[in-house]
Short mmCIF file of C-alpha atoms in Angstrom, two decimals:
data_model
loop_
_atom_site.label_atom_id
_atom_site.label_comp_id
_atom_site.label_asym_id
_atom_site.label_seq_id
_atom_site.Cartn_x
_atom_site.Cartn_y
_atom_site.Cartn_z
CA MET A 583 0.00 0.00 0.00
CA HIS A 584 1.40 3.38 -1.03
CA LYS A 585 0.49 6.93 -0.06
CA ILE A 586 -0.09 9.81 -2.43
CA LYS A 587 -0.84 13.41 -1.51
CA VAL A 588 -4.30 14.38 -2.77
CA TRP A 589 -5.27 17.41 -0.65
CA ASP A 590 -3.14 20.55 -0.44
CA GLY A 591 -2.79 22.63 2.70
CA PHE A 592 -5.44 25.16 1.77
CA ILE A 593 -8.12 22.58 0.96
CA ARG A 594 -7.54 20.88 4.31
CA SER A 595 -7.55 24.21 6.14
CA PHE A 596 -10.70 25.28 4.26
CA HIS A 597 -12.53 22.15 5.37
CA TRP A 598 -11.74 22.45 9.08
CA LEU A 599 -12.00 26.23 9.26
CA LEU A 600 -15.41 25.94 7.61
CA VAL A 601 -16.52 23.51 10.33
CA ILE A 602 -15.44 26.01 13.01
CA ALA A 603 -17.00 28.95 11.14
CA ILE A 604 -20.41 27.29 10.71
CA ALA A 605 -20.44 26.29 14.39
CA THR A 606 -19.59 29.88 15.33
CA LEU A 607 -22.30 31.25 13.07
CA TYR A 608 -24.90 28.96 14.62
CA PHE A 609 -23.80 29.66 18.21
CA SER A 610 -23.63 33.43 17.73
CA ALA A 611 -27.08 33.53 16.10
CA GLU A 612 -28.64 31.45 18.88
CA GLU A 613 -27.06 33.62 21.57
CA GLY A 614 -27.88 36.91 19.85
CA MET A 615 -24.19 37.80 19.46
CA MET A 616 -24.71 39.57 16.16
CA GLU A 617 -21.35 41.33 16.00
CA LEU A 618 -19.60 37.97 16.26
CA HIS A 619 -22.13 36.55 13.80
CA PHE A 620 -21.22 39.09 11.12
CA VAL A 621 -17.48 38.72 11.73
CA ALA A 622 -17.84 34.95 11.33
CA GLY A 623 -20.00 35.53 8.26
CA PHE A 624 -17.38 37.69 6.54
CA PHE A 625 -14.72 35.13 7.47
CA THR A 626 -16.81 32.34 5.94
CA LEU A 627 -17.54 34.37 2.80
CA ALA A 628 -13.82 35.09 2.31
CA LEU A 629 -13.09 31.41 2.85
CA LEU A 630 -15.68 30.30 0.30
CA LEU A 631 -14.68 32.88 -2.33
CA THR A 632 -11.07 31.79 -1.99
CA ARG A 633 -12.11 28.16 -2.39
CA LEU A 634 -13.93 28.99 -5.62
CA ILE A 635 -10.91 30.90 -6.95
CA TRP A 636 -8.62 28.05 -5.91
CA GLY A 637 -11.00 25.78 -7.79
CA VAL A 638 -9.85 27.53 -10.97
CA ILE A 639 -6.12 28.09 -10.36
CA GLY A 640 -5.33 25.54 -7.65
CA SER A 641 -4.45 21.87 -7.32
CA LYS A 642 -5.89 19.27 -9.67
CA THR A 643 -8.00 17.73 -6.90
CA ALA A 644 -9.26 21.20 -5.94
CA LYS A 645 -10.47 22.10 -9.44
CA LEU A 646 -14.15 22.88 -9.82
CA THR A 647 -14.10 20.90 -13.05
CA ALA A 648 -13.09 17.83 -11.02
CA LEU A 649 -16.49 18.06 -9.31
CA ILE A 650 -18.50 17.67 -12.50
CA HIS A 651 -19.76 14.13 -13.11
CA SER A 652 -22.69 12.62 -14.94
CA PRO A 653 -25.57 11.02 -12.98
CA ARG A 654 -24.43 7.67 -14.40
CA ALA A 655 -20.98 8.18 -12.87
CA VAL A 656 -22.60 8.95 -9.52
CA LEU A 657 -24.66 5.74 -9.60
CA LYS A 658 -21.56 3.76 -10.55
CA SER A 659 -19.67 5.38 -7.69
CA LEU A 660 -22.38 4.46 -5.19
CA GLN A 661 -22.55 0.87 -6.42
CA HIS A 662 -18.90 0.04 -6.99
CA GLY A 663 -16.93 2.74 -5.26
CA ASP A 664 -14.62 5.30 -6.83
CA ALA A 665 -10.90 4.80 -7.32
CA LYS A 666 -10.15 8.31 -8.56
CA LEU A 667 -8.07 10.74 -6.54
CA GLY A 668 -9.87 13.55 -4.77
CA HIS A 669 -13.64 13.66 -4.42
CA GLY A 670 -15.56 10.74 -5.87
CA ALA A 671 -18.52 11.31 -8.18
CA ALA A 672 -21.11 11.06 -5.40
CA GLY A 673 -19.03 13.16 -3.04
CA SER A 674 -18.64 15.82 -5.70
CA TYR A 675 -22.39 16.36 -5.80
CA MET A 676 -22.36 16.92 -2.05
CA VAL A 677 -19.53 19.46 -2.36
CA ILE A 678 -21.44 21.37 -5.04
CA ALA A 679 -24.55 21.33 -2.86
CA PHE A 680 -22.54 22.75 0.06
CA PHE A 681 -21.15 25.53 -2.14
CA ILE A 682 -24.65 26.53 -3.28
CA LEU A 683 -26.17 26.36 0.21
CA LEU A 684 -23.32 28.36 1.73
CA LEU A 685 -23.49 31.05 -0.95
CA VAL A 686 -27.26 31.39 -0.46
CA GLN A 687 -26.81 31.52 3.32
CA LEU A 688 -24.06 34.13 3.23
CA LEU A 689 -25.59 36.38 0.56
CA SER A 690 -29.03 36.32 2.18
CA GLY A 691 -27.39 37.15 5.50
CA LEU A 692 -25.92 40.31 4.01
CA MET A 693 -29.48 41.51 3.35
CA THR A 694 -30.96 40.45 6.70
CA THR A 695 -31.99 42.67 9.60
CA ASP A 696 -33.14 41.95 13.14
CA ASP A 697 -35.28 45.15 13.01
CA ILE A 698 -33.67 46.31 16.28
CA LEU A 699 -29.94 46.98 16.27
CA THR A 700 -28.26 45.07 13.46
CA ASP A 701 -28.61 45.39 9.71
CA GLY A 702 -26.71 43.44 7.09
CA PRO A 703 -24.45 45.65 4.92
CA LEU A 704 -26.71 45.24 1.87
CA VAL A 705 -29.98 46.09 3.65
CA GLN A 706 -29.65 49.77 2.75
CA TYR A 707 -29.58 48.88 -0.94
CA ALA A 708 -32.62 46.57 -0.94
CA SER A 709 -36.35 47.18 -0.68
CA SER A 710 -38.26 46.15 2.43
CA GLN A 711 -39.81 43.24 0.52
CA VAL A 712 -36.41 41.95 -0.55
CA VAL A 713 -35.05 42.31 3.00
CA GLU A 714 -38.03 40.40 4.38
CA TRP A 715 -37.61 37.66 1.78
CA ALA A 716 -33.86 37.47 2.48
CA GLY A 717 -34.54 37.02 6.19
CA TRP A 718 -36.98 34.19 5.48
CA LEU A 719 -34.53 32.56 3.07
CA HIS A 720 -31.66 32.93 5.55
CA HIS A 721 -33.55 30.91 8.18
CA LYS A 722 -35.02 28.28 5.85
CA ASN A 723 -31.77 27.73 3.97
CA PHE A 724 -29.95 27.03 7.23
CA ASP A 725 -32.31 24.10 7.81
CA LEU A 726 -31.24 22.68 4.44
CA LEU A 727 -27.60 23.29 5.31
CA PHE A 728 -28.07 21.52 8.64
CA TYR A 729 -29.61 18.47 6.93
CA ALA A 730 -26.79 18.46 4.37
CA ILE A 731 -24.23 18.42 7.19
CA ILE A 732 -25.99 15.45 8.81
CA LEU A 733 -26.03 13.61 5.47
CA HIS A 734 -22.34 14.39 5.01
CA VAL A 735 -21.46 12.96 8.43
CA VAL A 736 -23.54 9.83 7.79
CA ALA A 737 -21.78 9.33 4.45
CA ILE A 738 -18.38 9.64 6.14
CA VAL A 739 -19.37 6.99 8.69
CA ILE A 740 -20.60 4.65 5.95
CA TYR A 741 -17.40 5.07 3.96
CA ARG A 742 -15.36 4.46 7.11
CA LEU A 743 -17.20 1.18 7.65
CA LYS A 744 -16.22 0.29 4.10
CA GLY A 745 -12.57 0.96 4.91
CA LYS A 746 -12.21 4.43 3.40
CA LYS A 747 -10.61 6.86 5.84
CA LEU A 748 -11.93 10.15 4.49
CA VAL A 749 -11.37 12.13 7.67
CA LYS A 750 -7.77 10.98 7.98
CA ALA A 751 -7.07 11.98 4.40
CA MET A 752 -8.50 15.45 5.04
CA VAL A 753 -6.21 15.80 8.06
CA THR A 754 -2.97 14.44 6.62
CA GLY A 755 -3.58 15.22 2.95
CA TYR A 756 -2.58 11.71 1.94
CA LYS A 757 -4.62 8.85 0.55
CA GLU A 758 -3.62 5.19 0.50
CA LYS A 759 -3.37 3.70 -2.98
CA GLN A 760 -2.85 0.13 -4.10
CA SER A 761 -0.28 1.04 -6.75
CA LEU A 762 1.73 3.98 -7.99
CA ALA A 763 0.17 3.83 -11.45
CA GLN A 764 -0.54 7.56 -11.10
CA THR A 765 2.55 9.27 -9.71
CA ASN A 766 2.11 12.78 -11.12
CA GLN A 767 1.83 15.44 -8.45
CA VAL A 768 -1.76 16.61 -8.10
CA THR A 769 -1.34 19.28 -5.42
CA LYS A 770 0.14 22.77 -5.44
CA ALA A 771 1.76 24.80 -2.69
CA PRO A 772 -1.08 26.54 -0.82
CA TRP A 773 0.60 29.87 -0.05
CA LEU A 774 -1.12 31.71 -2.93
CA ALA A 775 -4.54 30.59 -1.70
CA PHE A 776 -3.80 31.92 1.79
CA VAL A 777 -2.66 35.25 0.31
CA ILE A 778 -5.89 35.50 -1.69
CA PHE A 779 -7.93 34.64 1.39
CA SER A 780 -6.17 37.32 3.46
CA ILE A 781 -6.76 39.98 0.80
CA ILE A 782 -10.46 39.12 0.41
CA LEU A 783 -10.99 39.07 4.18
CA ILE A 784 -9.30 42.45 4.63
CA VAL A 785 -11.37 43.98 1.82
CA LEU A 786 -14.63 42.62 3.25
CA GLU A 787 -13.88 43.76 6.79
CA PHE A 788 -12.69 47.18 5.60
CA LYS A 789 -15.61 47.80 3.25
CA TYR A 790 -18.35 46.68 5.61
#
């Protein structure tokens, strides 16, 4: 059994920082800590935007194009497993779903108000009807995001029972492979991604 690096440092950091950020967003909303909620929201938005940019210029396994699979490929992946590096066909659909749900959650949050003390930075540019709709969407979409997280955890457990250590790979960056048939490097140094993230975060915090 050989090991090959499939996840670069930014992708691994993105995954675990996103877990912390979502937990912070939920906790701060429940406790009414809206200043912390918006700080965590901007952090999450910067993280997600960087991930999308890295999906264009980053490692092979981080590419957005690597997430595109046909429904037939997904069914085959569920039935027989997936030997490809990076996200499998079924897992790719889950990643895309997370991207969409997170974007909806973050953008709707920018147009949400509590009608007391805190307004999202885009509230002043939207009509009252749009703000009301954004608030409704922000709450309902989180329910979908919560269910997606549960499904993701269940899938990880199932794969672990089948012998696939997905969590370990996302921690170490390495995946066990039967052979070295594919030895080309698939990851890039993550420093550029972290620079992009820092710039986006500074711009968001400064502007809003």
